[in-house]
Amino acid sequence: MIRPDTLALIPVFRAVASTGGFTAASAALGITPSAVSQKIRQLESNLDVRLFERTSRSVRFTDAGRMLYEDTARSFLDLENALEKIGGLNARPAGTLRINLSRLAAEICILPRLVDFARAHPEINLELTTDDRLLDLVAGNFDAGIRMSDTLELDMIATPIGPPLRRTVLAAPAYLVDRGIPTHPDELSEHDIIRYRFPGSGRLEPLIFSIDGQIKRVNPHPKLVLDDNSHISLAVRGALGLAQRFFTTEQDAIRAGALIEVLNEYEPSPKQFNIYYPSRNQPPKLMAFIRWFTGEP
């Protein structure tokens, strides 16, 4: 049976782990750093295992500490959701809301309406963490994430967010004058291709086409590999090669003639971002966010 005093010390341990140090944890918990240190020593004594390696400059997990932090994440999220559900039955949306999303999702889905949301919900403290790697929402203590539907875990609740996104192959006029215009995806091997590498997996994103009613993933040898969409945009505009981009991110340049669409007849079906979360029982602050950014009533 777990000792009650051990259970009472776990929140202090998680505060140190999530803030990165005893001083930061003390501010979050409203107690002194020495009290935090004493409680961690007590927990380590109760468990008979060292949870943190401490130096004068840093605090980092031991293997046991990392395991305890990861294995208690789901339980604490469930407990937090249960308490928020009870306390928020008639409550207004309020509190800290942590969303993990890709940079592209932030640009397309959130930033255009962010100012109005913040003004409409002054009691919500919104924290957006933009990261193109796929992270565990529960382990990261996030309320929700925003990603493409084909990257989501099967046990997540997901709702479409943002506009449908056309994928189009783009090039600068100077590149097409110099290298010619491809008329079929098979011709891409004869061109300089700029490709995106996923930061988390290290995998190159394939180019997607619809050919004779079938989806085809093409992996031409890249001339240039980048892991940031803004860098790809700069490279395409600089006539360094062809790249498959989302139309909405480059529509101003396309309309101005600074970028040219090619292979339009092989354009695949649009993609869409989803906001996802691990439980149907969500607090008012998250439901307010979802309604605002998905256009739900």
PDB file of N, CA, C and O in Angstrom, residues 136-182:
ATOM      1  N   ASP A 136       4.259  13.915 -26.826  1.00  0.00           N
ATOM      2  CA  ASP A 136       3.210  13.293 -26.032  1.00  0.00           C
ATOM      3  C   ASP A 136       2.497  14.383 -25.236  1.00  0.00           C
ATOM      4  O   ASP A 136       3.104  15.034 -24.383  1.00  0.00           O
ATOM      5  N   LEU A 137       1.211  14.588 -25.530  1.00  0.00           N
ATOM      6  CA  LEU A 137       0.468  15.647 -24.848  1.00  0.00           C
ATOM      7  C   LEU A 137       0.445  15.450 -23.344  1.00  0.00           C
ATOM      8  O   LEU A 137       0.610  16.401 -22.579  1.00  0.00           O
ATOM      9  N   VAL A 138       0.197  14.221 -22.918  1.00  0.00           N
ATOM     10  CA  VAL A 138       0.060  13.955 -21.492  1.00  0.00           C
ATOM     11  C   VAL A 138       1.385  14.155 -20.772  1.00  0.00           C
ATOM     12  O   VAL A 138       1.456  14.837 -19.750  1.00  0.00           O
ATOM     13  N   ALA A 139       2.452  13.585 -21.303  1.00  0.00           N
ATOM     14  CA  ALA A 139       3.761  13.737 -20.677  1.00  0.00           C
ATOM     15  C   ALA A 139       4.205  15.193 -20.660  1.00  0.00           C
ATOM     16  O   ALA A 139       4.886  15.630 -19.725  1.00  0.00           O
ATOM     17  N   GLY A 140       3.823  15.947 -21.682  1.00  0.00           N
ATOM     18  CA  GLY A 140       4.187  17.357 -21.749  1.00  0.00           C
ATOM     19  C   GLY A 140       3.242  18.276 -21.010  1.00  0.00           C
ATOM     20  O   GLY A 140       3.441  19.492 -20.995  1.00  0.00           O
ATOM     21  N   ASN A 141       2.197  17.708 -20.392  1.00  0.00           N
ATOM     22  CA  ASN A 141       1.214  18.477 -19.632  1.00  0.00           C
ATOM     23  C   ASN A 141       0.508  19.520 -20.499  1.00  0.00           C
ATOM     24  O   ASN A 141       0.259  20.645 -20.072  1.00  0.00           O
ATOM     25  N   PHE A 142       0.179  19.136 -21.745  1.00  0.00           N
ATOM     26  CA  PHE A 142      -0.578  20.014 -22.628  1.00  0.00           C
ATOM     27  C   PHE A 142      -2.061  19.658 -22.574  1.00  0.00           C
ATOM     28  O   PHE A 142      -2.436  18.496 -22.414  1.00  0.00           O
ATOM     29  N   ASP A 143      -2.903  20.676 -22.736  1.00  0.00           N
ATOM     30  CA  ASP A 143      -4.347  20.439 -22.779  1.00  0.00           C
ATOM     31  C   ASP A 143      -4.776  19.876 -24.129  1.00  0.00           C
ATOM     32  O   ASP A 143      -5.715  19.084 -24.201  1.00  0.00           O
ATOM     33  N   ALA A 144      -4.110  20.300 -25.191  1.00  0.00           N
ATOM     34  CA  ALA A 144      -4.481  19.848 -26.529  1.00  0.00           C
ATOM     35  C   ALA A 144      -3.318  20.108 -27.477  1.00  0.00           C
ATOM     36  O   ALA A 144      -2.361  20.815 -27.149  1.00  0.00           O
ATOM     37  N   GLY A 145      -3.414  19.524 -28.674  1.00  0.00           N
ATOM     38  CA  GLY A 145      -2.422  19.763 -29.711  1.00  0.00           C
ATOM     39  C   GLY A 145      -3.109  20.016 -31.037  1.00  0.00           C
ATOM     40  O   GLY A 145      -4.309  19.760 -31.188  1.00  0.00           O
ATOM     41  N   ILE A 146      -2.379  20.538 -31.990  1.00  0.00           N
ATOM     42  CA  ILE A 146      -2.901  20.764 -33.343  1.00  0.00           C
ATOM     43  C   ILE A 146      -1.902  20.186 -34.333  1.00  0.00           C
ATOM     44  O   ILE A 146      -0.750  20.619 -34.394  1.00  0.00           O
ATOM     45  N   ARG A 147      -2.357  19.182 -35.087  1.00  0.00           N
ATOM     46  CA  ARG A 147      -1.517  18.508 -36.063  1.00  0.00           C
ATOM     47  C   ARG A 147      -2.374  18.037 -37.231  1.00  0.00           C
ATOM     48  O   ARG A 147      -3.606  18.053 -37.156  1.00  0.00           O
ATOM     49  N   MET A 148      -1.730  17.574 -38.303  1.00  0.00           N
ATOM     50  CA  MET A 148      -2.457  16.956 -39.402  1.00  0.00           C
ATOM     51  C   MET A 148      -3.054  15.628 -38.943  1.00  0.00           C
ATOM     52  O   MET A 148      -2.496  14.942 -38.086  1.00  0.00           O
ATOM     53  N   SER A 149      -4.185  15.256 -39.531  1.00  0.00           N
ATOM     54  CA  SER A 149      -4.915  14.074 -39.080  1.00  0.00           C
ATOM     55  C   SER A 149      -4.107  12.787 -39.239  1.00  0.00           C
ATOM     56  O   SER A 149      -4.268  11.846 -38.458  1.00  0.00           O
ATOM     57  N   ASP A 150      -3.217  12.718 -40.240  1.00  0.00           N
ATOM     58  CA  ASP A 150      -2.482  11.472 -40.465  1.00  0.00           C
ATOM     59  C   ASP A 150      -1.341  11.253 -39.489  1.00  0.00           C
ATOM     60  O   ASP A 150      -0.645  10.238 -39.551  1.00  0.00           O
ATOM     61  N   THR A 151      -1.138  12.184 -38.554  1.00  0.00           N
ATOM     62  CA  THR A 151      -0.087  12.015 -37.549  1.00  0.00           C
ATOM     63  C   THR A 151      -0.645  11.766 -36.152  1.00  0.00           C
ATOM     64  O   THR A 151       0.125  11.610 -35.207  1.00  0.00           O
ATOM     65  N   LEU A 152      -1.964  11.720 -35.993  1.00  0.00           N
ATOM     66  CA  LEU A 152      -2.561  11.628 -34.664  1.00  0.00           C
ATOM     67  C   LEU A 152      -2.600  10.198 -34.155  1.00  0.00           C
ATOM     68  O   LEU A 152      -2.749   9.246 -34.926  1.00  0.00           O
ATOM     69  N   GLU A 153      -2.485  10.058 -32.837  1.00  0.00           N
ATOM     70  CA  GLU A 153      -2.651   8.758 -32.208  1.00  0.00           C
ATOM     71  C   GLU A 153      -4.121   8.362 -32.254  1.00  0.00           C
ATOM     72  O   GLU A 153      -5.019   9.209 -32.185  1.00  0.00           O
ATOM     73  N   LEU A 154      -4.384   7.050 -32.320  1.00  0.00           N
ATOM     74  CA  LEU A 154      -5.744   6.562 -32.541  1.00  0.00           C
ATOM     75  C   LEU A 154      -6.670   6.833 -31.366  1.00  0.00           C
ATOM     76  O   LEU A 154      -7.884   6.910 -31.543  1.00  0.00           O
ATOM     77  N   ASP A 155      -6.133   6.982 -30.149  1.00  0.00           N
ATOM     78  CA  ASP A 155      -7.004   7.147 -28.991  1.00  0.00           C
ATOM     79  C   ASP A 155      -7.327   8.610 -28.696  1.00  0.00           C
ATOM     80  O   ASP A 155      -7.913   8.922 -27.658  1.00  0.00           O
ATOM     81  N   MET A 156      -6.980   9.513 -29.587  1.00  0.00           N
ATOM     82  CA  MET A 156      -7.235  10.928 -29.371  1.00  0.00           C
ATOM     83  C   MET A 156      -8.601  11.344 -29.937  1.00  0.00           C
ATOM     84  O   MET A 156      -9.055  10.821 -30.956  1.00  0.00           O
ATOM     85  N   ILE A 157      -9.240  12.298 -29.268  1.00  0.00           N
ATOM     86  CA  ILE A 157     -10.446  12.944 -29.786  1.00  0.00           C
ATOM     87  C   ILE A 157      -9.987  14.091 -30.681  1.00  0.00           C
ATOM     88  O   ILE A 157      -9.153  14.896 -30.274  1.00  0.00           O
ATOM     89  N   ALA A 158     -10.493  14.164 -31.911  1.00  0.00           N
ATOM     90  CA  ALA A 158      -9.997  15.158 -32.866  1.00  0.00           C
ATOM     91  C   ALA A 158     -11.147  15.908 -33.520  1.00  0.00           C
ATOM     92  O   ALA A 158     -12.195  15.331 -33.812  1.00  0.00           O
ATOM     93  N   THR A 159     -10.927  17.211 -33.749  1.00  0.00           N
ATOM     94  CA  THR A 159     -11.895  18.069 -34.421  1.00  0.00           C
ATOM     95  C   THR A 159     -11.166  18.876 -35.491  1.00  0.00           C
ATOM     96  O   THR A 159     -10.125  19.481 -35.194  1.00  0.00           O
ATOM     97  N   PRO A 160     -11.663  18.918 -36.725  1.00  0.00           N
ATOM     98  CA  PRO A 160     -10.995  19.725 -37.767  1.00  0.00           C
ATOM     99  C   PRO A 160     -10.918  21.196 -37.366  1.00  0.00           C
ATOM    100  O   PRO A 160     -11.845  21.746 -36.753  1.00  0.00           O
ATOM    101  N   ILE A 161      -9.816  21.818 -37.716  1.00  0.00           N
ATOM    102  CA  ILE A 161      -9.609  23.226 -37.397  1.00  0.00           C
ATOM    103  C   ILE A 161      -8.875  23.889 -38.560  1.00  0.00           C
ATOM    104  O   ILE A 161      -8.008  23.287 -39.185  1.00  0.00           O
ATOM    105  N   GLY A 162      -9.261  25.111 -38.859  1.00  0.00           N
ATOM    106  CA  GLY A 162      -8.620  25.826 -39.950  1.00  0.00           C
ATOM    107  C   GLY A 162      -9.184  25.431 -41.303  1.00  0.00           C
ATOM    108  O   GLY A 162      -9.992  24.507 -41.416  1.00  0.00           O
ATOM    109  N   PRO A 163      -8.756  26.103 -42.361  1.00  0.00           N
ATOM    110  CA  PRO A 163      -9.303  25.841 -43.702  1.00  0.00           C
ATOM    111  C   PRO A 163      -8.704  24.598 -44.340  1.00  0.00           C
ATOM    112  O   PRO A 163      -7.610  24.161 -43.964  1.00  0.00           O
ATOM    113  N   PRO A 164      -9.410  23.990 -45.308  1.00  0.00           N
ATOM    114  CA  PRO A 164      -8.770  22.940 -46.122  1.00  0.00           C
ATOM    115  C   PRO A 164      -7.558  23.526 -46.841  1.00  0.00           C
ATOM    116  O   PRO A 164      -7.587  24.669 -47.298  1.00  0.00           O
ATOM    117  N   LEU A 165      -6.505  22.740 -46.931  1.00  0.00           N
ATOM    118  CA  LEU A 165      -5.232  23.246 -47.428  1.00  0.00           C
ATOM    119  C   LEU A 165      -4.827  22.550 -48.728  1.00  0.00           C
ATOM    120  O   LEU A 165      -4.554  21.350 -48.744  1.00  0.00           O
ATOM    121  N   ARG A 166      -4.804  23.318 -49.811  1.00  0.00           N
ATOM    122  CA  ARG A 166      -4.330  22.808 -51.091  1.00  0.00           C
ATOM    123  C   ARG A 166      -2.809  22.691 -51.080  1.00  0.00           C
ATOM    124  O   ARG A 166      -2.108  23.564 -50.569  1.00  0.00           O
ATOM    125  N   ARG A 167      -2.295  21.595 -51.651  1.00  0.00           N
ATOM    126  CA  ARG A 167      -0.854  21.442 -51.855  1.00  0.00           C
ATOM    127  C   ARG A 167      -0.547  21.680 -53.321  1.00  0.00           C
ATOM    128  O   ARG A 167      -1.166  21.077 -54.205  1.00  0.00           O
ATOM    129  N   THR A 168       0.399  22.579 -53.565  1.00  0.00           N
ATOM    130  CA  THR A 168       0.732  22.932 -54.935  1.00  0.00           C
ATOM    131  C   THR A 168       2.248  23.003 -55.101  1.00  0.00           C
ATOM    132  O   THR A 168       2.964  23.374 -54.161  1.00  0.00           O
ATOM    133  N   VAL A 169       2.732  22.619 -56.280  1.00  0.00           N
ATOM    134  CA  VAL A 169       4.169  22.698 -56.560  1.00  0.00           C
ATOM    135  C   VAL A 169       4.462  24.089 -57.112  1.00  0.00           C
ATOM    136  O   VAL A 169       3.812  24.558 -58.055  1.00  0.00           O
ATOM    137  N   LEU A 170       5.452  24.748 -56.509  1.00  0.00           N
ATOM    138  CA  LEU A 170       5.746  26.137 -56.842  1.00  0.00           C
ATOM    139  C   LEU A 170       7.207  26.309 -57.262  1.00  0.00           C
ATOM    140  O   LEU A 170       8.082  25.558 -56.828  1.00  0.00           O
ATOM    141  N   ALA A 171       7.415  27.331 -58.086  1.00  0.00           N
ATOM    142  CA  ALA A 171       8.775  27.711 -58.483  1.00  0.00           C
ATOM    143  C   ALA A 171       8.792  29.189 -58.806  1.00  0.00           C
ATOM    144  O   ALA A 171       7.760  29.781 -59.156  1.00  0.00           O
ATOM    145  N   ALA A 172       9.952  29.787 -58.696  1.00  0.00           N
ATOM    146  CA  ALA A 172      10.116  31.180 -59.111  1.00  0.00           C
ATOM    147  C   ALA A 172      10.175  31.242 -60.638  1.00  0.00           C
ATOM    148  O   ALA A 172      10.654  30.313 -61.293  1.00  0.00           O
ATOM    149  N   PRO A 173       9.670  32.324 -61.237  1.00  0.00           N
ATOM    150  CA  PRO A 173       9.732  32.450 -62.700  1.00  0.00           C
ATOM    151  C   PRO A 173      11.136  32.259 -63.258  1.00  0.00           C
ATOM    152  O   PRO A 173      11.311  31.629 -64.306  1.00  0.00           O
ATOM    153  N   ALA A 174      12.146  32.771 -62.552  1.00  0.00           N
ATOM    154  CA  ALA A 174      13.525  32.658 -63.047  1.00  0.00           C
ATOM    155  C   ALA A 174      13.967  31.200 -63.126  1.00  0.00           C
ATOM    156  O   ALA A 174      14.697  30.810 -64.049  1.00  0.00           O
ATOM    157  N   TYR A 175      13.538  30.380 -62.177  1.00  0.00           N
ATOM    158  CA  TYR A 175      13.897  28.963 -62.218  1.00  0.00           C
ATOM    159  C   TYR A 175      13.266  28.285 -63.433  1.00  0.00           C
ATOM    160  O   TYR A 175      13.924  27.509 -64.144  1.00  0.00           O
ATOM    161  N   LEU A 176      11.990  28.565 -63.698  1.00  0.00           N
ATOM    162  CA  LEU A 176      11.299  27.925 -64.819  1.00  0.00           C
ATOM    163  C   LEU A 176      11.873  28.361 -66.159  1.00  0.00           C
ATOM    164  O   LEU A 176      11.933  27.565 -67.107  1.00  0.00           O
ATOM    165  N   VAL A 177      12.288  29.626 -66.256  1.00  0.00           N
ATOM    166  CA  VAL A 177      12.924  30.096 -67.490  1.00  0.00           C
ATOM    167  C   VAL A 177      14.223  29.330 -67.733  1.00  0.00           C
ATOM    168  O   VAL A 177      14.547  28.941 -68.864  1.00  0.00           O
ATOM    169  N   ASP A 178      14.966  29.092 -66.660  1.00  0.00           N
ATOM    170  CA  ASP A 178      16.264  28.430 -66.777  1.00  0.00           C
ATOM    171  C   ASP A 178      16.138  26.920 -66.974  1.00  0.00           C
ATOM    172  O   ASP A 178      16.870  26.322 -67.776  1.00  0.00           O
ATOM    173  N   ARG A 179      15.177  26.280 -66.278  1.00  0.00           N
ATOM    174  CA  ARG A 179      15.123  24.820 -66.249  1.00  0.00           C
ATOM    175  C   ARG A 179      13.909  24.216 -66.963  1.00  0.00           C
ATOM    176  O   ARG A 179      13.840  23.002 -67.149  1.00  0.00           O
ATOM    177  N   GLY A 180      12.954  25.036 -67.347  1.00  0.00           N
ATOM    178  CA  GLY A 180      11.766  24.536 -68.009  1.00  0.00           C
ATOM    179  C   GLY A 180      10.678  24.152 -67.020  1.00  0.00           C
ATOM    180  O   GLY A 180      10.892  24.066 -65.806  1.00  0.00           O
ATOM    181  N   ILE A 181       9.467  23.910 -67.551  1.00  0.00           N
ATOM    182  CA  ILE A 181       8.303  23.607 -66.729  1.00  0.00           C
ATOM    183  C   ILE A 181       8.005  22.114 -66.795  1.00  0.00           C
ATOM    184  O   ILE A 181       7.772  21.573 -67.882  1.00  0.00           O
ATOM    185  N   PRO A 182       7.989  21.411 -65.649  1.00  0.00           N
ATOM    186  CA  PRO A 182       7.654  19.983 -65.674  1.00  0.00           C
ATOM    187  C   PRO A 182       6.180  19.803 -66.024  1.00  0.00           C
ATOM    188  O   PRO A 182       5.330  20.595 -65.613  1.00  0.00           O
TER     189      PRO A 182
END
